[in-house]
Tab-separated table of N, CA and C in Angstrom:
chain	number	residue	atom	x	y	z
A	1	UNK	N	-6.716	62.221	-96.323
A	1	UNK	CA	-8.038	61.903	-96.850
A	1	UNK	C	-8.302	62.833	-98.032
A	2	UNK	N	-9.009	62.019	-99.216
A	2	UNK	CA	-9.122	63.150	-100.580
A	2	UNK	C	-10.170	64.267	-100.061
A	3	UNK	N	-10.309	64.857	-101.162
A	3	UNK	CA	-11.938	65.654	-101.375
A	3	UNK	C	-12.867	64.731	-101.283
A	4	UNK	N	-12.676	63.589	-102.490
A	4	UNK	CA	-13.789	62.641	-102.899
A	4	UNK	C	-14.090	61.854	-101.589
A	5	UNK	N	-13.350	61.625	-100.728
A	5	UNK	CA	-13.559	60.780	-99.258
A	5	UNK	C	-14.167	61.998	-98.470
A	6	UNK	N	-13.850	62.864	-98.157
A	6	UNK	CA	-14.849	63.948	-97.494
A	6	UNK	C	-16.554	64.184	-98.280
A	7	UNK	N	-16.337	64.121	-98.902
A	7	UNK	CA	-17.597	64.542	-99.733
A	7	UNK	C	-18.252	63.010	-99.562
A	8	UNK	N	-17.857	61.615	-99.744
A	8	UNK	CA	-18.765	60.737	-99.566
A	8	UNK	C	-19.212	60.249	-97.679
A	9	UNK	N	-17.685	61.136	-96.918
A	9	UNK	CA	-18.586	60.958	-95.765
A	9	UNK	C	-19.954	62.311	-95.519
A	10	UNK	N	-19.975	63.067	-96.227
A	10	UNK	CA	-20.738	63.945	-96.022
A	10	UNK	C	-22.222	63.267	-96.205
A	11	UNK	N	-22.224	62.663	-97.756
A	11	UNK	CA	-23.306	62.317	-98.261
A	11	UNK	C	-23.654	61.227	-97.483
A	12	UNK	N	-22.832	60.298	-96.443
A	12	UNK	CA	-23.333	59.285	-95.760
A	12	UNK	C	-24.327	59.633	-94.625
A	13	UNK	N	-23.220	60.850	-94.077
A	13	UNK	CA	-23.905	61.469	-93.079
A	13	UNK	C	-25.665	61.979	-93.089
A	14	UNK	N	-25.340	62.478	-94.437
A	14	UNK	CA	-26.592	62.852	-94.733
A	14	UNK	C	-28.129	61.850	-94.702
A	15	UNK	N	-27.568	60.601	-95.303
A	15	UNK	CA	-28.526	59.923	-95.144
A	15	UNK	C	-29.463	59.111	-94.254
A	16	UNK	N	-30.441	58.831	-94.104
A	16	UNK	CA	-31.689	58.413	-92.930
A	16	UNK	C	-30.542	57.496	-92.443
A	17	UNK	N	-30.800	57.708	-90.622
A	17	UNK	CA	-29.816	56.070	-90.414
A	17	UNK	C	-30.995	55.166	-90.334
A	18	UNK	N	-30.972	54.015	-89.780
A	18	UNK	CA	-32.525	53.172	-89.414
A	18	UNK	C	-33.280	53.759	-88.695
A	19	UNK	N	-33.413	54.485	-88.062
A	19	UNK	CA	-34.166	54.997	-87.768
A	19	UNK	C	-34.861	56.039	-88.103
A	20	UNK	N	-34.235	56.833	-88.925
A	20	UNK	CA	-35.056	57.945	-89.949
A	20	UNK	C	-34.542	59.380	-88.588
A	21	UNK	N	-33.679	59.149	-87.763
A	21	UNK	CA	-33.364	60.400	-87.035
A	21	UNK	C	-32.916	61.079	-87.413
A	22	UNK	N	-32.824	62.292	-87.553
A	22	UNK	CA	-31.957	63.747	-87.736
A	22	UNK	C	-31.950	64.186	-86.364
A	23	UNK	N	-31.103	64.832	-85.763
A	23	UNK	CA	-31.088	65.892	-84.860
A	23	UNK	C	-31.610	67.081	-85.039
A	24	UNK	N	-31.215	67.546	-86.478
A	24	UNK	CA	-30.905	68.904	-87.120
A	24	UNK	C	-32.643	68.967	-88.030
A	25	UNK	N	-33.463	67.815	-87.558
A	25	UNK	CA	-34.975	68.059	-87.852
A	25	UNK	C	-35.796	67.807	-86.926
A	26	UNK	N	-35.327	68.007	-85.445
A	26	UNK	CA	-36.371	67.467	-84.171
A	26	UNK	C	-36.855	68.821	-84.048
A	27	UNK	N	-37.481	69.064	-83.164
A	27	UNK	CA	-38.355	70.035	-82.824
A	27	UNK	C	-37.470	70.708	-82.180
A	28	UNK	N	-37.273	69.976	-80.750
A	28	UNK	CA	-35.942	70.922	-79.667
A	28	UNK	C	-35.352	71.254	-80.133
A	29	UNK	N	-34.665	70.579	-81.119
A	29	UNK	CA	-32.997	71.028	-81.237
A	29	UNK	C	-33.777	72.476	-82.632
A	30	UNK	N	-34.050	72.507	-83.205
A	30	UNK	CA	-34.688	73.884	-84.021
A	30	UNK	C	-35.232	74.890	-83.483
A	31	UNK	N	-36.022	74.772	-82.058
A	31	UNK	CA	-36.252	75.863	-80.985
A	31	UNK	C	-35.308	76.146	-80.472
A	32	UNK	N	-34.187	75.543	-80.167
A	32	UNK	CA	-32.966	75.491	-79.477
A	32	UNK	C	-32.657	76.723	-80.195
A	33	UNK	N	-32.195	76.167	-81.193
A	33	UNK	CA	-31.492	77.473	-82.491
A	33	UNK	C	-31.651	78.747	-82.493
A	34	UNK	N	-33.753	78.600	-82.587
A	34	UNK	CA	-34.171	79.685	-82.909
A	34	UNK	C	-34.308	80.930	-81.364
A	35	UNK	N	-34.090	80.133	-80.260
A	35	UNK	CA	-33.912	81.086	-78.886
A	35	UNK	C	-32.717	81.587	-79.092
A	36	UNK	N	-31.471	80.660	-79.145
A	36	UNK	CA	-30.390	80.921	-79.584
A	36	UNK	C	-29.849	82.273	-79.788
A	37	UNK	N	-30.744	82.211	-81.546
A	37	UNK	CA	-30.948	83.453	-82.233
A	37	UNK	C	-31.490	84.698	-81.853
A	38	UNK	N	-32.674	84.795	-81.221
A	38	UNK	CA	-33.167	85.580	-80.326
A	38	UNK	C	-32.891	86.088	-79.275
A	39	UNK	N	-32.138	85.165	-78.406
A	39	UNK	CA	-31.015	86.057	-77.205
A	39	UNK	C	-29.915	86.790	-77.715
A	40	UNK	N	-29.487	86.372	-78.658
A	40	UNK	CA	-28.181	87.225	-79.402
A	40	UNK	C	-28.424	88.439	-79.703
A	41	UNK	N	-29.913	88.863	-80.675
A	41	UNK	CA	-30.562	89.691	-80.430
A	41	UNK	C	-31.286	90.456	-79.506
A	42	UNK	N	-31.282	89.989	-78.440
A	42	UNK	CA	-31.814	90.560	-77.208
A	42	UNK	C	-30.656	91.043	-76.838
A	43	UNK	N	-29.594	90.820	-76.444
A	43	UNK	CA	-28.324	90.619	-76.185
A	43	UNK	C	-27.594	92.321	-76.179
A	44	UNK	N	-28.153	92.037	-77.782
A	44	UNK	CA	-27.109	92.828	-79.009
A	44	UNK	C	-28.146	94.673	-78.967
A	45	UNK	N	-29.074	94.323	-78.061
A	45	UNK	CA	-29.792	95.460	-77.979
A	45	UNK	C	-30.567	96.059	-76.460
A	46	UNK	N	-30.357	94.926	-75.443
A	46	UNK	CA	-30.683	95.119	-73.940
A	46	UNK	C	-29.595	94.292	-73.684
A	47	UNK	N	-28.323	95.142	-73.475
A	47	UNK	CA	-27.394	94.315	-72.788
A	47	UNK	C	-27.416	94.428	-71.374
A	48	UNK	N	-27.745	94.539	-70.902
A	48	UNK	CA	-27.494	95.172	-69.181
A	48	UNK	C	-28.662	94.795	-68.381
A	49	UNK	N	-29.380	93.826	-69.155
A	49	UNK	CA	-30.173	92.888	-68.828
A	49	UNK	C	-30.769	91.492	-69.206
A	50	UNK	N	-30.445	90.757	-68.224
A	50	UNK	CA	-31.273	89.066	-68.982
A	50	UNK	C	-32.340	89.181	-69.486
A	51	UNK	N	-32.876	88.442	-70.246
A	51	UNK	CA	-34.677	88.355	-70.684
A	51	UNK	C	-35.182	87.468	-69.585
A	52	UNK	N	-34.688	87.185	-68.730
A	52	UNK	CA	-35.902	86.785	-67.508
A	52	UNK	C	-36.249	88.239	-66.650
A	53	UNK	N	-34.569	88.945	-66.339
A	53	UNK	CA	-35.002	89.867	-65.417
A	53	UNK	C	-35.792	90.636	-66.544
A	54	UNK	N	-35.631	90.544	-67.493
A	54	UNK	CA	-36.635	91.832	-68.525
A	54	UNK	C	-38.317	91.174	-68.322
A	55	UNK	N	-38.476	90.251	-68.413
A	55	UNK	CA	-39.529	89.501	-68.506
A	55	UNK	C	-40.385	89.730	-67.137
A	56	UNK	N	-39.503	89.842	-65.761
A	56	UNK	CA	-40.034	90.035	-64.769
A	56	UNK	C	-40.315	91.945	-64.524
A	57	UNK	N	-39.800	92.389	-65.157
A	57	UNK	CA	-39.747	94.257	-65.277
A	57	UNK	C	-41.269	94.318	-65.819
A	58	UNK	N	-41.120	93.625	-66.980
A	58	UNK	CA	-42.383	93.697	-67.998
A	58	UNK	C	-43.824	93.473	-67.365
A	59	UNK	N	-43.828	92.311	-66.646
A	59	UNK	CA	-44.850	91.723	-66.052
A	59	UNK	C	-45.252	92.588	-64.947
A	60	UNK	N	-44.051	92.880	-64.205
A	60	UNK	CA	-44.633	94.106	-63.363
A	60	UNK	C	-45.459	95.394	-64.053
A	61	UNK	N	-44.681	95.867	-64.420
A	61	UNK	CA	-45.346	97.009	-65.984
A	61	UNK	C	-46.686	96.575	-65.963
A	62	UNK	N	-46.927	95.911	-66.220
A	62	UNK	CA	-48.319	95.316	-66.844
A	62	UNK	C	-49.452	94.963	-65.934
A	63	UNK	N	-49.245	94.497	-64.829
A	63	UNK	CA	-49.901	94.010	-63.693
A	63	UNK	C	-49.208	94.844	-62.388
A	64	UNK	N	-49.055	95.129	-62.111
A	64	UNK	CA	-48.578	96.075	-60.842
A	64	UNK	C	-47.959	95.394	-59.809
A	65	UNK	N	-47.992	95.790	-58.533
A	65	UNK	CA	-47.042	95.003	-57.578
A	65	UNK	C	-48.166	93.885	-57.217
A	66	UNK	N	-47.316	92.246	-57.427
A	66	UNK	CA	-47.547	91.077	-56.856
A	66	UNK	C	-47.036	90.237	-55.997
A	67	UNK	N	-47.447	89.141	-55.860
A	67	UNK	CA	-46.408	87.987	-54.986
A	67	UNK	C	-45.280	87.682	-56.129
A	68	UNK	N	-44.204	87.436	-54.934
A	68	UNK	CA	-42.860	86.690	-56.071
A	68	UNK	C	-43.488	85.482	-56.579
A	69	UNK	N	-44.447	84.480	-55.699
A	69	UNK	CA	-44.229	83.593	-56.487
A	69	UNK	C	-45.363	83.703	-57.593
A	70	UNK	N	-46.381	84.461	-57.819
A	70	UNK	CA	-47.604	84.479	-58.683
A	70	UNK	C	-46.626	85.712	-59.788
A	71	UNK	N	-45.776	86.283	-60.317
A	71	UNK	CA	-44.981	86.671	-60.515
A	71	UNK	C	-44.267	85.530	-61.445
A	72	UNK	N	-43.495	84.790	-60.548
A	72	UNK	CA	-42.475	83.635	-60.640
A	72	UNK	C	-43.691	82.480	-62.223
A	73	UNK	N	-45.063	82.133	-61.500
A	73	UNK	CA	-46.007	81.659	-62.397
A	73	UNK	C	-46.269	82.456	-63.913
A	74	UNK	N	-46.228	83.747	-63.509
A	74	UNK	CA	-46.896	85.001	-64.874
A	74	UNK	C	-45.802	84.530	-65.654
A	75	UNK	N	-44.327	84.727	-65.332
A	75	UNK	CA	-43.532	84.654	-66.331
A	75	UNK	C	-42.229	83.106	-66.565
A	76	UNK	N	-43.586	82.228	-66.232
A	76	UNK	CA	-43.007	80.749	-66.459
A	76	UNK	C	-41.715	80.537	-65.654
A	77	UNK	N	-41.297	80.621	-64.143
A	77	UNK	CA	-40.291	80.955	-63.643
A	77	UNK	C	-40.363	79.938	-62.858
A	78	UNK	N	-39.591	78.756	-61.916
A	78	UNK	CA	-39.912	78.162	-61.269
A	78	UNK	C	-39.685	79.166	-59.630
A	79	UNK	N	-40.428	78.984	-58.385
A	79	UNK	CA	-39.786	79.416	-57.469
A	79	UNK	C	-38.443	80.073	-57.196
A	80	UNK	N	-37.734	79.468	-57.099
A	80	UNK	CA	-35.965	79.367	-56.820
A	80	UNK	C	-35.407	80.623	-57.721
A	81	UNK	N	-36.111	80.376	-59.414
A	81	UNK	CA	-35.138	80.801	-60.422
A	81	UNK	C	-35.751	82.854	-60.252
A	82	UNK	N	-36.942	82.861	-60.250
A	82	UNK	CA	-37.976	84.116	-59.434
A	82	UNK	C	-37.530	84.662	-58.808
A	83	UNK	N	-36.666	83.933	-57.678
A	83	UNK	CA	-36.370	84.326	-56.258
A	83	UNK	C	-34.748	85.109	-56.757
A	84	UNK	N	-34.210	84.636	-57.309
A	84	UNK	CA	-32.551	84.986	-57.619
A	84	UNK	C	-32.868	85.916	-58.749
A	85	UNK	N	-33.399	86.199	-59.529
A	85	UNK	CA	-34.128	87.190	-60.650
A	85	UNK	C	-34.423	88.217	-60.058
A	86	UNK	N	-35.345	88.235	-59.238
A	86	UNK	CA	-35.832	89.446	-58.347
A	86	UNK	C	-34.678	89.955	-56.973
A	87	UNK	N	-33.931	89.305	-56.859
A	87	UNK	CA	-32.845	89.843	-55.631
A	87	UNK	C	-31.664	90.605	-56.697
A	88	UNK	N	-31.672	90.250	-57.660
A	88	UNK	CA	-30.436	90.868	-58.710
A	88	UNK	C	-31.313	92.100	-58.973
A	89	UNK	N	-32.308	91.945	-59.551
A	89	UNK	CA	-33.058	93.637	-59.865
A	89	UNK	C	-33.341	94.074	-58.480
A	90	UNK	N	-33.246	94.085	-57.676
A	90	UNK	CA	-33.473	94.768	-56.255
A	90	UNK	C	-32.345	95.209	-56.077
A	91	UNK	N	-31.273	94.477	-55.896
A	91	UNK	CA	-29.654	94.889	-56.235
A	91	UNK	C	-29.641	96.347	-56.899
A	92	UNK	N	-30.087	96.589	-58.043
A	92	UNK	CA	-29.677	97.435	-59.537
A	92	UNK	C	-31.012	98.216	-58.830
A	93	UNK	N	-31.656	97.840	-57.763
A	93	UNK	CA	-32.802	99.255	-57.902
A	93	UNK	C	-33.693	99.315	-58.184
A	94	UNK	N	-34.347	98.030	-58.995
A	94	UNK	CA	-35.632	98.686	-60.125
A	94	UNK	C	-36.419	98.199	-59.422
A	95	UNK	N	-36.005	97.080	-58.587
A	95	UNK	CA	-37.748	96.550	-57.898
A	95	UNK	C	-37.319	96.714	-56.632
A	96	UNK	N	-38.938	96.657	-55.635
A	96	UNK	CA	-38.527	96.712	-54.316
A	96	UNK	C	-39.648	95.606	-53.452
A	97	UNK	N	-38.960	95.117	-52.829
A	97	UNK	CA	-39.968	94.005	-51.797
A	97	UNK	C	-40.524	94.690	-50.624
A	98	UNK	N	-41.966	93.721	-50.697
A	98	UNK	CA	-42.289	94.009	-48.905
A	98	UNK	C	-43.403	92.938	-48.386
A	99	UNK	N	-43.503	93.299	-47.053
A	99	UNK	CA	-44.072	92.131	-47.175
A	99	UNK	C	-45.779	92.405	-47.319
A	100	UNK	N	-46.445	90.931	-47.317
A	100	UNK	CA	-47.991	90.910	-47.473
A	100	UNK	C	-48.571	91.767	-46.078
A	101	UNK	N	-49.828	92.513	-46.295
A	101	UNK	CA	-50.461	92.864	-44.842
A	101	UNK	C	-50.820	92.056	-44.014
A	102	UNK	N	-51.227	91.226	-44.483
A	102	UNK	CA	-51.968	89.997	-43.488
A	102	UNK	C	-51.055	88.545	-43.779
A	103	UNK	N	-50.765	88.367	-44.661
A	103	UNK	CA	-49.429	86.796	-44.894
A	103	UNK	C	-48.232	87.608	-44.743
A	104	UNK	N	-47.564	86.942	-43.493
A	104	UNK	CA	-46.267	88.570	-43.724
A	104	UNK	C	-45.085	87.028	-44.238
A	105	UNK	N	-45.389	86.104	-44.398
A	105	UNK	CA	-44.781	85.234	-45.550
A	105	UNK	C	-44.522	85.839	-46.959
A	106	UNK	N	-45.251	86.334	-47.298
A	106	UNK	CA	-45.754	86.411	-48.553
A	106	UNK	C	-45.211	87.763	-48.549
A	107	UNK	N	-43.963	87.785	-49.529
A	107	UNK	CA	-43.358	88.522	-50.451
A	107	UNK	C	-44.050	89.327	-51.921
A	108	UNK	N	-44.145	91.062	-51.583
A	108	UNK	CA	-44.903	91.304	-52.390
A	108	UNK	C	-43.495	91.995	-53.343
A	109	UNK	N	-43.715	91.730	-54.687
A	109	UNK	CA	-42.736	92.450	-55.794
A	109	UNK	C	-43.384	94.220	-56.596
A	110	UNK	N	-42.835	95.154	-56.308
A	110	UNK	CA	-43.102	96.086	-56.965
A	110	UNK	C	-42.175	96.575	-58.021
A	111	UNK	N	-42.243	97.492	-58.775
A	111	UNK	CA	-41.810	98.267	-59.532
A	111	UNK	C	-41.053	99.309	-58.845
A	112	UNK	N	-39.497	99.780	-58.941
A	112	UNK	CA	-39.160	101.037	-58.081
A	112	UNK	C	-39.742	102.485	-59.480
A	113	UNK	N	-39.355	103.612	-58.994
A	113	UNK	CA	-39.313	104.657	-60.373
A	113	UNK	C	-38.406	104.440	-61.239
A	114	UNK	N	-37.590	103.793	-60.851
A	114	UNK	CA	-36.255	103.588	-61.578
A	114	UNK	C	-36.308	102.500	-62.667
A	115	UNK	N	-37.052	101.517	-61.829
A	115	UNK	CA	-37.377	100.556	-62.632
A	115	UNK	C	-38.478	100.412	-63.809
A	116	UNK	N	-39.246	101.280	-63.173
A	116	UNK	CA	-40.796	101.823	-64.499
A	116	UNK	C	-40.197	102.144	-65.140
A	117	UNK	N	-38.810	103.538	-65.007
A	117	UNK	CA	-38.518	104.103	-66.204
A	117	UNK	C	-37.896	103.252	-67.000
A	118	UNK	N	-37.022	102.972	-66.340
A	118	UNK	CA	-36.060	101.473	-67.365
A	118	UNK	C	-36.947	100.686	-68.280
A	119	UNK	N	-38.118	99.959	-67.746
A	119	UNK	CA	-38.930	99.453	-68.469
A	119	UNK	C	-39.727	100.192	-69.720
A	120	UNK	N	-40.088	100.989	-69.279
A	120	UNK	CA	-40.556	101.925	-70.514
A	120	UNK	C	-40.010	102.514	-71.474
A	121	UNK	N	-38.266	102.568	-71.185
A	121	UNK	CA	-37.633	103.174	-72.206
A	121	UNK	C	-37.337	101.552	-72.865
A	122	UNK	N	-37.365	100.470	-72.026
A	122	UNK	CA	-37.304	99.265	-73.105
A	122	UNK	C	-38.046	98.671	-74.263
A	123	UNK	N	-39.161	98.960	-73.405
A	123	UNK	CA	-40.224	98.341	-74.311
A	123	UNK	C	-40.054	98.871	-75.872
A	124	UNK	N	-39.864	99.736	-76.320
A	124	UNK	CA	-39.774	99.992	-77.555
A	124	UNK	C	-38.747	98.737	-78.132
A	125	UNK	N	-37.571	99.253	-77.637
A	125	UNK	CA	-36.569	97.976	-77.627
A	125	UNK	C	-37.025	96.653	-78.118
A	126	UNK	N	-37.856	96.191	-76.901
A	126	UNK	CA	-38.243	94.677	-76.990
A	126	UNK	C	-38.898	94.374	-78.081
A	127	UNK	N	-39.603	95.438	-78.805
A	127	UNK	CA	-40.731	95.322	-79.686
A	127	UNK	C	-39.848	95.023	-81.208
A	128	UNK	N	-38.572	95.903	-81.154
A	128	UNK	CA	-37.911	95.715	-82.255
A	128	UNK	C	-37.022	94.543	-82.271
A	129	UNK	N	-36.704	93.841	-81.286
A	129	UNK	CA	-35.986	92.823	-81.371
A	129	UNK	C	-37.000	91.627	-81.597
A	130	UNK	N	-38.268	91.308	-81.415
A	130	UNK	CA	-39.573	90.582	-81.819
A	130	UNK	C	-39.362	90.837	-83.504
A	131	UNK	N	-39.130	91.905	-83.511
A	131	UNK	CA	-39.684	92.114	-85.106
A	131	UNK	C	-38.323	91.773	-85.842
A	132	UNK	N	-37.167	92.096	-85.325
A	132	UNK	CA	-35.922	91.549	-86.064
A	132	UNK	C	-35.998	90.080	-85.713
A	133	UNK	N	-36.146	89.182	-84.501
A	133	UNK	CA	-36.488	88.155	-84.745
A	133	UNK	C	-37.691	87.070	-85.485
A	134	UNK	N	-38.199	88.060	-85.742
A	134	UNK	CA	-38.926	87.473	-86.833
A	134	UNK	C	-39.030	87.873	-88.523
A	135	UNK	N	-38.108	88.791	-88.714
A	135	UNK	CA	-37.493	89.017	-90.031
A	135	UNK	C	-37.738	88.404	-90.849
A	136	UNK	N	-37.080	87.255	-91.000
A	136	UNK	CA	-37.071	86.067	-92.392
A	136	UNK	C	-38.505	85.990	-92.303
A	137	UNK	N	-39.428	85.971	-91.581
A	137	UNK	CA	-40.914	85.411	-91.761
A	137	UNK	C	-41.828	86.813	-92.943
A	138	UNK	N	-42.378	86.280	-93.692
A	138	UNK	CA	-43.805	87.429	-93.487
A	138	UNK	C	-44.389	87.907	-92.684
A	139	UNK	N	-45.533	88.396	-92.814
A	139	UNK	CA	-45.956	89.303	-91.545
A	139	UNK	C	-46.893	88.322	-91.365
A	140	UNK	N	-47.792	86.969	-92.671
A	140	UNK	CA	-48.614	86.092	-92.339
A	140	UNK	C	-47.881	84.743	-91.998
A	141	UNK	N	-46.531	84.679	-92.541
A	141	UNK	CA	-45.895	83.802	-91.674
A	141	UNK	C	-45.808	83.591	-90.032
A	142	UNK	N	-45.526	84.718	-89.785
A	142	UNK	CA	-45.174	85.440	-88.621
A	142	UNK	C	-46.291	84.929	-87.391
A	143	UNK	N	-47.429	85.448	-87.980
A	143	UNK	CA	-48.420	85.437	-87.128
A	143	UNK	C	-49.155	84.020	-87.254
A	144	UNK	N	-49.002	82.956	-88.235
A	144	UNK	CA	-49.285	82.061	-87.916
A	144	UNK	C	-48.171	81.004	-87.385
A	145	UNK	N	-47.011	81.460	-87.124
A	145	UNK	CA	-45.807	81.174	-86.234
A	145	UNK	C	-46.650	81.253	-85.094
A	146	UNK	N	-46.479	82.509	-84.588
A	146	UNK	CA	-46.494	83.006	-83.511
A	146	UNK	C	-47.756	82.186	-82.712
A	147	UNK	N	-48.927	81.987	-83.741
A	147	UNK	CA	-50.243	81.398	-82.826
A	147	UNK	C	-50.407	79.819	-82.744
A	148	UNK	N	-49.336	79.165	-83.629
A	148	UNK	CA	-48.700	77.343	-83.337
A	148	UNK	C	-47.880	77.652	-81.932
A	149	UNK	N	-46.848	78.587	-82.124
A	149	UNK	CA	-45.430	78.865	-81.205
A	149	UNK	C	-46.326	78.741	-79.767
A	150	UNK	N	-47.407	79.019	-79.992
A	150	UNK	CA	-48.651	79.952	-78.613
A	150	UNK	C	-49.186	78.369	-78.057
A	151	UNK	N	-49.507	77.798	-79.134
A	151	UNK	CA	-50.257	76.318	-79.230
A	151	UNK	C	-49.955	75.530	-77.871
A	152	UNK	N	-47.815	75.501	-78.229
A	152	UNK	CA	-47.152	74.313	-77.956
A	152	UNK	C	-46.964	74.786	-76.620
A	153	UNK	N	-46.903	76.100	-76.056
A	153	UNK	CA	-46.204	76.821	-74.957
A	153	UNK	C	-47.411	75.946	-73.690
């Protein structure tokens, strides 16, 4: 196949099919990307932790010891995915379970010392990987990103 045959399937490609679809201009598939991008960076700077289990460290941080599953709700988690999140950081130490006083169903999630500290030496972390993921933006880009990004959630 020439150049000139590559280059006119390119330009075919390029063009609207009947339907006017792109993939590479839907919404998902461009959030897709842009998480993508953002775990790599998370990645590339909290390796030794997922951004869910970070997400569930954080939330503790912030709100103190709760239920797994009001927990599981704070940080958009379904049941199940909460439940395997929080048994891996219990694993490593940082959190510790017990049960409710009066619902002894009811699984309460704390913070260990180990785990506050971890969290607190992250947070700086997290703050710079927000800000490297949002790099290419302005700072008024950014923030009117961030309060559409807020919209759709």
């Amino acid at each position: 196949m020439s150049g000139e045959d590559n280059l006119l399937r390119l330009v075919e490609a390029e063009e609207p099919d009947e339907n006017g679809y792109h993939l590479q201009d839907q919404v998902g598939f461009i959030l897709r990307k842009a998480h993508q991008r953002h775990v790599a960076i998370f990645a590339s700077q909290i390796g030794d932790l997922t951004p869910p289990q970070f997400a569930a460290l954080a939330k503790l941080h912030d709100i103190g010891e709760t239920s797994q599953n009001q927990l599981g709700t704070l940080i958009a988690m379904d049941a199940a995915t909460v439940k395997g999140v929080i048994d891996r950081l219990k694993a490593r130490g940082l959190v510790e379970l017990s049960k409710h006083e009066v619902d002894k169903r009811r699984l309460l999630v704390n913070l260990t010392a180990q785990g506050r500290e971890a969290i607190e030496r992250l947070i700086p972390l997290a703050r710079a990987i927000t800000e490297e993921t949002l790099a290419p933006l302005s700072a008024k880009e950014a923030a009117t990103f961030m309060r559409l990004l807020a919209k759709l959630a």
